[in-house]
Tab-separated table of C-alpha atoms in Angstrom:
chain	number	residue	atom	x	y	z
Q	1	MET	CA	-38.996	-14.204	-21.388
Q	2	ALA	CA	-40.215	-17.741	-22.045
Q	3	ASN	CA	-39.340	-17.225	-25.711
Q	4	THR	CA	-35.792	-16.400	-24.647
Q	5	CYS	CA	-35.412	-19.818	-23.035
Q	6	SER	CA	-36.977	-21.481	-26.029
Q	7	PHE	CA	-34.504	-19.788	-28.355
Q	8	PHE	CA	-31.589	-21.170	-26.342
Q	9	PHE	CA	-32.802	-24.728	-26.419
Q	10	LEU	CA	-33.683	-24.573	-30.086
Q	11	THR	CA	-30.165	-23.498	-31.016
Q	12	ARG	CA	-28.350	-25.787	-28.589
Q	13	ALA	CA	-30.406	-28.961	-28.775
Q	14	SER	CA	-31.855	-29.065	-32.260
Q	15	LYS	CA	-29.336	-31.744	-33.290
Q	16	SER	CA	-31.035	-34.239	-30.991
Q	17	GLU	CA	-34.357	-35.749	-31.963
Q	18	ASN	CA	-35.088	-36.277	-28.276
Q	19	PHE	CA	-35.777	-32.573	-27.750
Q	20	ILE	CA	-38.749	-30.459	-28.702
Q	21	SER	CA	-38.038	-27.449	-30.918
Q	22	PHE	CA	-39.995	-24.466	-29.634
Q	23	PRO	CA	-41.390	-21.922	-32.133
Q	24	VAL	CA	-39.261	-18.828	-32.547
Q	25	CYS	CA	-40.335	-15.529	-34.066
Q	26	ARG	CA	-38.084	-14.834	-37.034
Q	27	SER	CA	-39.997	-11.895	-38.489
Q	28	ASP	CA	-38.574	-9.227	-36.204
Q	29	THR	CA	-34.834	-9.504	-35.743
Q	30	ALA	CA	-34.750	-6.445	-33.506
Q	31	CYS	CA	-37.012	-8.052	-30.917
Q	32	TRP	CA	-34.391	-10.766	-30.356
Q	33	SER	CA	-31.320	-8.553	-30.086
Q	34	LEU	CA	-31.630	-7.804	-26.375
Q	35	PRO	CA	-32.571	-11.363	-25.234
Q	36	ILE	CA	-29.714	-12.829	-27.267
Q	37	LYS	CA	-27.254	-10.358	-25.742
Q	38	MET	CA	-28.511	-11.175	-22.250
Q	39	LEU	CA	-28.214	-14.891	-22.902
Q	40	SER	CA	-24.703	-14.446	-24.256
Q	41	SER	CA	-23.809	-12.529	-21.122
Q	42	LEU	CA	-25.370	-15.207	-18.937
Q	43	MET	CA	-23.720	-18.125	-20.679
Q	44	SER	CA	-20.301	-16.511	-20.438
Q	45	TYR	CA	-20.825	-15.418	-16.859
Q	46	SER	CA	-18.587	-17.076	-14.297
Q	47	PRO	CA	-19.194	-15.613	-10.851
Q	48	SER	CA	-16.494	-14.620	-8.435
Q	49	VAL	CA	-17.417	-16.561	-5.330
Q	50	ASP	CA	-16.647	-15.548	-1.770
Q	51	SER	CA	-17.716	-18.094	0.829
Q	52	LYS	CA	-17.738	-15.301	3.443
Q	53	THR	CA	-20.475	-13.353	1.665
Q	54	GLU	CA	-23.281	-12.607	4.118
Q	55	ASN	CA	-26.070	-13.084	1.593
Q	56	PRO	CA	-25.786	-16.560	-0.019
Q	57	ASP	CA	-27.569	-15.306	-3.154
Q	58	GLU	CA	-24.579	-13.073	-3.797
Q	59	LEU	CA	-22.484	-16.188	-4.297
Q	60	ILE	CA	-24.045	-16.526	-7.736
Q	61	ALA	CA	-24.530	-12.922	-8.751
Q	62	THR	CA	-25.119	-9.390	-7.519
Q	63	GLY	CA	-26.761	-6.256	-8.877
Q	64	VAL	CA	-29.728	-5.500	-11.090
Q	65	LEU	CA	-28.296	-7.067	-14.254
Q	66	ALA	CA	-27.231	-10.097	-12.256
Q	67	SER	CA	-30.791	-10.479	-10.908
Q	68	LEU	CA	-32.037	-10.560	-14.481
Q	69	GLN	CA	-29.368	-13.094	-15.365
Q	70	ASN	CA	-30.433	-15.238	-12.397
Q	71	PHE	CA	-34.036	-15.137	-13.601
Q	72	ILE	CA	-33.043	-16.202	-17.125
Q	73	ARG	CA	-30.859	-18.946	-15.675
Q	74	LYS	CA	-33.787	-20.292	-13.668
Q	75	CYS	CA	-35.922	-20.295	-16.828
Q	76	ILE	CA	-33.239	-22.338	-18.579
Q	77	VAL	CA	-33.115	-24.764	-15.651
Q	78	ALA	CA	-36.918	-25.120	-15.761
Q	79	VAL	CA	-36.863	-26.047	-19.459
Q	80	LEU	CA	-33.875	-28.346	-18.949
Q	81	SER	CA	-35.732	-30.240	-16.219
Q	82	TYR	CA	-38.258	-31.530	-18.755
Q	83	GLY	CA	-35.614	-34.036	-19.829
Q	84	PRO	CA	-34.006	-36.760	-17.662
Q	85	MET	CA	-31.859	-35.069	-15.033
Q	86	PRO	CA	-28.772	-36.647	-13.447
Q	87	LYS	CA	-28.918	-37.529	-9.779
Q	88	HIS	CA	-25.145	-37.650	-9.347
Q	89	ILE	CA	-22.411	-35.672	-11.115
Q	90	ALA	CA	-18.712	-36.318	-10.450
Q	91	PHE	CA	-16.013	-33.803	-11.344
Q	92	ILE	CA	-12.300	-34.293	-11.944
Q	93	MET	CA	-11.180	-30.712	-11.321
Q	94	ASP	CA	-8.277	-30.581	-13.745
Q	95	GLY	CA	-6.369	-27.509	-14.881
Q	96	ASN	CA	-5.843	-25.337	-11.795
Q	97	ARG	CA	-2.062	-25.173	-12.186
Q	98	ARG	CA	-2.272	-24.540	-15.934
Q	99	TYR	CA	-4.776	-21.758	-15.298
Q	100	ALA	CA	-2.253	-19.996	-13.050
Q	101	LYS	CA	0.605	-20.635	-15.478
Q	102	PHE	CA	-1.235	-19.378	-18.559
Q	103	ARG	CA	-2.215	-16.189	-16.766
Q	104	SER	CA	1.203	-15.673	-15.151
Q	105	ILE	CA	-0.318	-15.397	-11.695
Q	106	GLN	CA	1.092	-16.600	-8.400
Q	107	GLU	CA	1.448	-20.362	-8.012
Q	108	GLY	CA	-1.475	-21.678	-6.000
Q	109	SER	CA	-3.815	-18.892	-7.130
Q	110	GLY	CA	-5.344	-21.252	-9.691
Q	111	HIS	CA	-6.548	-23.532	-6.904
Q	112	ARG	CA	-8.165	-20.573	-5.121
Q	113	VAL	CA	-10.054	-19.582	-8.266
Q	114	GLY	CA	-10.903	-23.257	-8.697
Q	115	PHE	CA	-12.495	-23.276	-5.232
Q	116	SER	CA	-14.723	-20.382	-6.318
Q	117	ALA	CA	-15.724	-22.336	-9.430
Q	118	LEU	CA	-16.513	-25.328	-7.207
Q	119	ILE	CA	-18.854	-23.382	-4.909
Q	120	ALA	CA	-20.617	-21.834	-7.917
Q	121	SER	CA	-21.051	-25.278	-9.509
Q	122	LEU	CA	-22.488	-26.641	-6.255
Q	123	LEU	CA	-25.112	-23.903	-6.216
Q	124	TYR	CA	-25.945	-24.401	-9.884
Q	125	CYS	CA	-26.337	-28.160	-9.354
Q	126	TYR	CA	-28.552	-27.497	-6.348
Q	127	GLU	CA	-30.791	-25.271	-8.482
Q	128	MET	CA	-30.989	-28.035	-11.083
Q	129	GLY	CA	-32.050	-30.613	-8.509
Q	130	VAL	CA	-28.858	-32.679	-8.646
Q	131	LYS	CA	-28.716	-34.509	-5.309
Q	132	TYR	CA	-25.139	-35.851	-5.255
Q	133	ILE	CA	-21.914	-34.071	-6.212
Q	134	THR	CA	-18.500	-35.745	-5.960
Q	135	VAL	CA	-15.158	-34.085	-6.700
Q	136	TYR	CA	-11.635	-35.445	-7.093
Q	137	ALA	CA	-9.777	-32.939	-4.939
Q	138	PHE	CA	-6.461	-34.650	-4.165
Q	139	SER	CA	-5.092	-37.949	-5.436
Q	140	ILE	CA	-2.825	-40.166	-3.352
Q	141	ASP	CA	-0.400	-39.860	-6.263
Q	142	ASN	CA	-0.297	-36.089	-5.702
Q	143	PHE	CA	1.897	-36.709	-2.656
Q	144	LYS	CA	4.669	-37.432	-5.186
Q	145	ARG	CA	4.671	-33.783	-6.247
Q	146	ASP	CA	7.113	-31.204	-4.969
Q	147	PRO	CA	6.848	-31.097	-1.125
Q	148	THR	CA	6.443	-27.326	-1.209
Q	149	GLU	CA	3.414	-27.616	-3.492
Q	150	VAL	CA	1.903	-30.390	-1.369
Q	151	LYS	CA	2.355	-28.283	1.775
Q	152	SER	CA	0.715	-25.314	0.059
Q	153	LEU	CA	-2.260	-27.440	-1.019
Q	154	MET	CA	-2.684	-28.842	2.483
Q	155	GLU	CA	-2.716	-25.315	3.909
Q	156	LEU	CA	-5.286	-24.242	1.322
Q	157	MET	CA	-7.486	-27.243	2.151
Q	158	GLU	CA	-7.332	-26.442	5.854
Q	159	GLU	CA	-8.154	-22.789	5.181
Q	160	LYS	CA	-11.180	-23.547	2.993
Q	161	ILE	CA	-12.542	-26.267	5.299
Q	162	ASN	CA	-12.287	-23.909	8.271
Q	163	GLU	CA	-14.031	-21.190	6.247
Q	164	LEU	CA	-16.946	-23.555	5.684
Q	165	LEU	CA	-16.985	-24.391	9.399
Q	166	GLU	CA	-16.970	-20.754	10.473
Q	167	ASN	CA	-19.291	-19.325	7.837
Q	168	ARG	CA	-22.067	-21.739	6.980
Q	169	ASN	CA	-23.982	-19.662	4.429
Q	170	VAL	CA	-23.313	-22.046	1.544
Q	171	ILE	CA	-23.914	-25.173	3.654
Q	172	ASN	CA	-27.153	-23.805	5.097
Q	173	LYS	CA	-28.417	-22.614	1.707
Q	174	VAL	CA	-28.340	-26.138	0.239
Q	175	ASN	CA	-28.641	-28.044	3.568
Q	176	CYS	CA	-25.440	-29.775	2.473
Q	177	LYS	CA	-24.035	-33.004	3.887
Q	178	ILE	CA	-20.279	-33.181	3.315
Q	179	ASN	CA	-18.275	-36.423	3.098
Q	180	PHE	CA	-14.548	-36.923	2.695
Q	181	TRP	CA	-13.666	-40.119	0.818
Q	182	GLY	CA	-10.143	-41.435	1.072
Q	183	ASN	CA	-7.406	-42.336	3.520
Q	184	LEU	CA	-7.674	-39.372	5.910
Q	185	ASP	CA	-4.734	-40.695	7.944
Q	186	MET	CA	-2.457	-39.575	5.105
Q	187	LEU	CA	-3.477	-35.933	5.613
Q	188	SER	CA	-1.662	-33.556	7.918
Q	189	GLU	CA	-3.296	-33.531	11.347
Q	190	PRO	CA	-4.837	-30.019	11.098
Q	191	VAL	CA	-6.480	-30.892	7.761
Q	192	ARG	CA	-7.704	-34.264	9.016
Q	193	VAL	CA	-9.175	-32.766	12.187
Q	194	ALA	CA	-10.888	-29.976	10.225
Q	195	ALA	CA	-12.322	-32.497	7.725
Q	196	GLU	CA	-13.664	-34.705	10.523
Q	197	LYS	CA	-15.278	-31.689	12.224
Q	198	LEU	CA	-16.944	-30.635	8.976
Q	199	MET	CA	-18.300	-34.140	8.364
Q	200	ALA	CA	-19.634	-34.380	11.907
Q	201	SER	CA	-21.262	-30.936	11.769
Q	202	THR	CA	-23.149	-31.718	8.532
Q	203	ALA	CA	-23.932	-35.396	9.159
Q	204	GLU	CA	-27.627	-34.766	9.863
Q	205	ASN	CA	-28.227	-32.500	6.859
Q	206	THR	CA	-30.623	-33.910	4.274
Q	207	GLY	CA	-30.035	-31.734	1.204
Q	208	LEU	CA	-27.283	-31.930	-1.383
Q	209	VAL	CA	-24.664	-34.608	-0.632
Q	210	PHE	CA	-21.189	-33.281	-1.418
Q	211	SER	CA	-18.351	-35.847	-1.367
Q	212	VAL	CA	-14.731	-34.706	-1.532
Q	213	CYS	CA	-12.220	-37.377	-2.589
Q	214	MET	CA	-8.959	-36.610	-0.770
Q	215	PRO	CA	-6.474	-38.238	-0.526
Q	216	TYR	CA	-8.029	-40.805	-2.823
Q	217	ASN	CA	-7.582	-43.219	-5.655
Q	218	SER	CA	-9.865	-46.015	-6.759
Q	219	THR	CA	-7.277	-48.762	-6.316
Q	220	SER	CA	-6.882	-47.814	-2.663
Q	221	GLU	CA	-10.673	-47.713	-2.214
Q	222	ILE	CA	-11.131	-51.231	-3.645
Q	223	VAL	CA	-8.262	-52.661	-1.571
Q	224	ASN	CA	-9.721	-51.000	1.525
Q	225	ALA	CA	-13.147	-52.560	0.802
Q	226	VAL	CA	-11.633	-56.043	0.319
Q	227	ASN	CA	-9.678	-55.721	3.578
Q	228	LYS	CA	-12.831	-54.702	5.447
Q	229	VAL	CA	-14.825	-57.628	4.052
Q	230	CYS	CA	-12.021	-60.028	5.031
Q	231	ALA	CA	-11.852	-58.539	8.537
Q	232	GLU	CA	-15.631	-58.864	8.808
Q	233	ARG	CA	-15.444	-62.536	7.810
Q	234	ARG	CA	-12.681	-63.235	10.324
Q	235	ASP	CA	-14.770	-61.732	13.113
Q	236	ILE	CA	-17.763	-63.874	12.123
Q	237	LEU	CA	-15.658	-67.032	12.025
Q	238	GLN	CA	-14.284	-66.296	15.466
Q	239	ARG	CA	-17.792	-65.914	16.883
Q	240	GLU	CA	-19.370	-68.916	15.207
Q	241	ASP	CA	-18.643	-72.587	15.379
Q	242	ALA	CA	-16.316	-73.558	12.487
Q	243	ASP	CA	-18.269	-76.746	11.719
Q	244	SER	CA	-21.548	-74.851	11.497
Q	245	VAL	CA	-20.026	-72.373	9.042
Q	246	ALA	CA	-18.676	-75.189	6.864
Q	247	ASN	CA	-21.999	-77.031	6.841
Q	248	ASN	CA	-24.041	-73.968	5.968
Q	249	GLY	CA	-21.624	-72.876	3.266
Q	250	VAL	CA	-21.871	-69.235	4.268
Q	251	HIS	CA	-19.159	-66.569	4.384
Q	252	SER	CA	-17.058	-68.441	1.824
Q	253	ASP	CA	-17.187	-66.066	-1.160
Q	254	ILE	CA	-16.898	-62.316	-1.486
Q	255	SER	CA	-19.711	-60.880	-3.591
Q	256	VAL	CA	-20.162	-57.558	-5.366
Q	257	PRO	CA	-22.748	-56.394	-2.776
Q	258	ASP	CA	-20.225	-57.221	-0.026
Q	259	LEU	CA	-17.714	-54.848	-1.610
Q	260	ASP	CA	-20.369	-52.217	-2.350
Q	261	ARG	CA	-21.174	-52.025	1.366
Q	262	HIS	CA	-17.573	-51.143	2.188
Q	263	MET	CA	-16.829	-48.664	-0.579
Q	264	TYR	CA	-16.443	-45.031	0.446
Q	265	SER	CA	-19.443	-44.371	-1.801
Q	266	ALA	CA	-21.782	-46.773	0.041
Q	267	GLY	CA	-25.263	-45.263	0.115
Q	268	CYS	CA	-24.690	-42.992	-2.905
Q	269	PRO	CA	-25.884	-43.877	-6.412
Q	270	ASP	CA	-23.234	-44.313	-9.084
Q	271	PRO	CA	-22.433	-41.106	-11.010
Q	272	ASP	CA	-24.606	-40.410	-14.019
Q	273	ILE	CA	-22.004	-38.025	-15.453
Q	274	VAL	CA	-18.241	-37.792	-14.929
Q	275	ILE	CA	-16.788	-34.486	-16.107
Q	276	ARG	CA	-13.043	-34.001	-16.447
Q	277	THR	CA	-12.151	-30.461	-17.391
Q	278	SER	CA	-9.199	-29.270	-19.504
Q	279	GLY	CA	-9.952	-31.728	-22.315
Q	280	GLU	CA	-8.155	-34.660	-20.685
Q	281	THR	CA	-9.678	-38.079	-21.405
Q	282	ARG	CA	-8.216	-40.076	-18.498
Q	283	LEU	CA	-10.064	-41.147	-15.336
Q	284	SER	CA	-6.773	-41.123	-13.397
Q	285	ASN	CA	-7.863	-43.857	-10.988
Q	286	PHE	CA	-11.099	-42.064	-10.014
Q	287	LEU	CA	-14.261	-44.010	-9.103
Q	288	LEU	CA	-13.363	-46.966	-11.328
Q	289	TRP	CA	-15.742	-49.226	-9.394
Q	290	GLN	CA	-18.684	-46.833	-9.713
Q	291	THR	CA	-18.491	-45.509	-13.296
Q	292	THR	CA	-19.402	-48.517	-15.460
Q	293	PHE	CA	-22.485	-46.764	-16.849
Q	294	SER	CA	-21.472	-43.149	-16.325
Q	295	HIS	CA	-21.420	-40.711	-19.233
Q	296	LEU	CA	-17.808	-39.517	-19.496
Q	297	GLN	CA	-17.242	-35.960	-20.717
Q	298	ASN	CA	-14.053	-33.952	-21.233
Q	299	PRO	CA	-14.853	-30.280	-21.919
Q	300	ASP	CA	-11.933	-28.064	-22.928
Q	301	PRO	CA	-12.146	-25.309	-20.269
Q	302	LEU	CA	-9.740	-25.531	-17.345
Q	303	TRP	CA	-11.489	-26.103	-14.031
Q	304	PRO	CA	-11.391	-22.435	-12.876
Q	305	GLU	CA	-13.083	-21.524	-16.189
Q	306	PHE	CA	-15.911	-24.057	-15.781
Q	307	SER	CA	-19.231	-22.196	-15.649
Q	308	PHE	CA	-22.985	-22.501	-15.907
Q	309	LYS	CA	-22.981	-22.794	-19.691
Q	310	HIS	CA	-20.604	-25.775	-19.534
Q	311	LEU	CA	-22.791	-27.467	-16.934
Q	312	VAL	CA	-25.920	-26.956	-19.035
Q	313	TRP	CA	-24.188	-28.359	-22.108
Q	314	ALA	CA	-22.977	-31.386	-20.103
Q	315	ILE	CA	-26.536	-32.169	-19.013
Q	316	LEU	CA	-27.839	-31.754	-22.569
Q	317	GLN	CA	-25.244	-34.264	-23.773
Q	318	TYR	CA	-26.285	-36.648	-21.005
Q	319	GLN	CA	-29.971	-36.301	-21.896
Q	320	ARG	CA	-29.175	-37.117	-25.501
Q	321	VAL	CA	-27.543	-40.473	-24.632
Q	322	HIS	CA	-29.710	-41.274	-21.618
Q	323	PRO	CA	-31.878	-43.884	-23.401
Q	324	TYR	CA	-28.784	-45.824	-24.479
Q	325	ILE	CA	-27.278	-45.667	-20.957
Q	326	GLU	CA	-30.499	-46.918	-19.390
Q	327	GLN	CA	-30.768	-49.722	-21.952
Q	328	SER	CA	-27.190	-50.841	-21.188
Q	329	ARG	CA	-27.816	-50.681	-17.454
Q	330	ASN	CA	-31.009	-52.743	-17.700
Q	331	MET	CA	-29.302	-55.359	-19.870
Q	332	ALA	CA	-26.511	-55.681	-17.294
Q	333	LYS	CA	-29.064	-56.189	-14.510
Q	334	LYS	CA	-30.721	-59.015	-16.462
Q	335	GLN	CA	-27.401	-60.782	-16.857
Q	336	LEU	CA	-26.725	-60.851	-13.117
């Protein structure tokens, strides 16, 4: 079975000199037919996820063949972990509406399938040892869409948040801490209350940190941070003697660390990888402050189609450019 994993990484990563090519038996084609078929099945496998499933392992796969697929997947993850692994992956979940349109299914169904893809990706990232996952779930600009669609999305958000509150299999499996980044006051009251309950109920968890950006855009986040720093300075000035402040020269300038402390992302490392599905190459006002040295990727699949094979390929691409990213980051630190 180890040879099966080696075959995958030889074929996928041989273009990069940073990877080791494992020996592969070429003398007996028949001996490779079954492993190759199993790998093809695994890499095209996109599980149907039900957050109500009693056994969390069933969220990834079920049945005898699925157990074999899970084993092969874990072998692939083990080999992958020999390279530099990302600590933080951010997703722009693009393509839910197009998925529904292309398949002529009911409007809104694409977002439901997208939620299944999200839970599966969370579990895959957990298996890979990725500590932080951030998703762009709802932009402030999305409020400009048709009111009926916005109402439907709000109802779906409330439904899925309440599902996570009522059935904690996924949360307990990864000991997940859930954050909501954005202006929660813009949400309908039921959604806001549900989001606050979910954050409070997972606040002490120490496993995977899952941050949901809704309703969010980066411009709003930066403005919010500046306003908080200014309010903080006003409070300090009111408490201290004005002459003492002037003489000491403190509290006069706003620094980058000051803003970092008041970003929604305070306490989380910057994303190593930003993945926007559907082939789009725009950040759409997402984490502009935090993505200076992130590896930006735009795979073609729509978000509901995003699967394990796409995640593996994204990490391989990141590992290939990792030395350059680290060099750029270190040079920036020296210039500060």
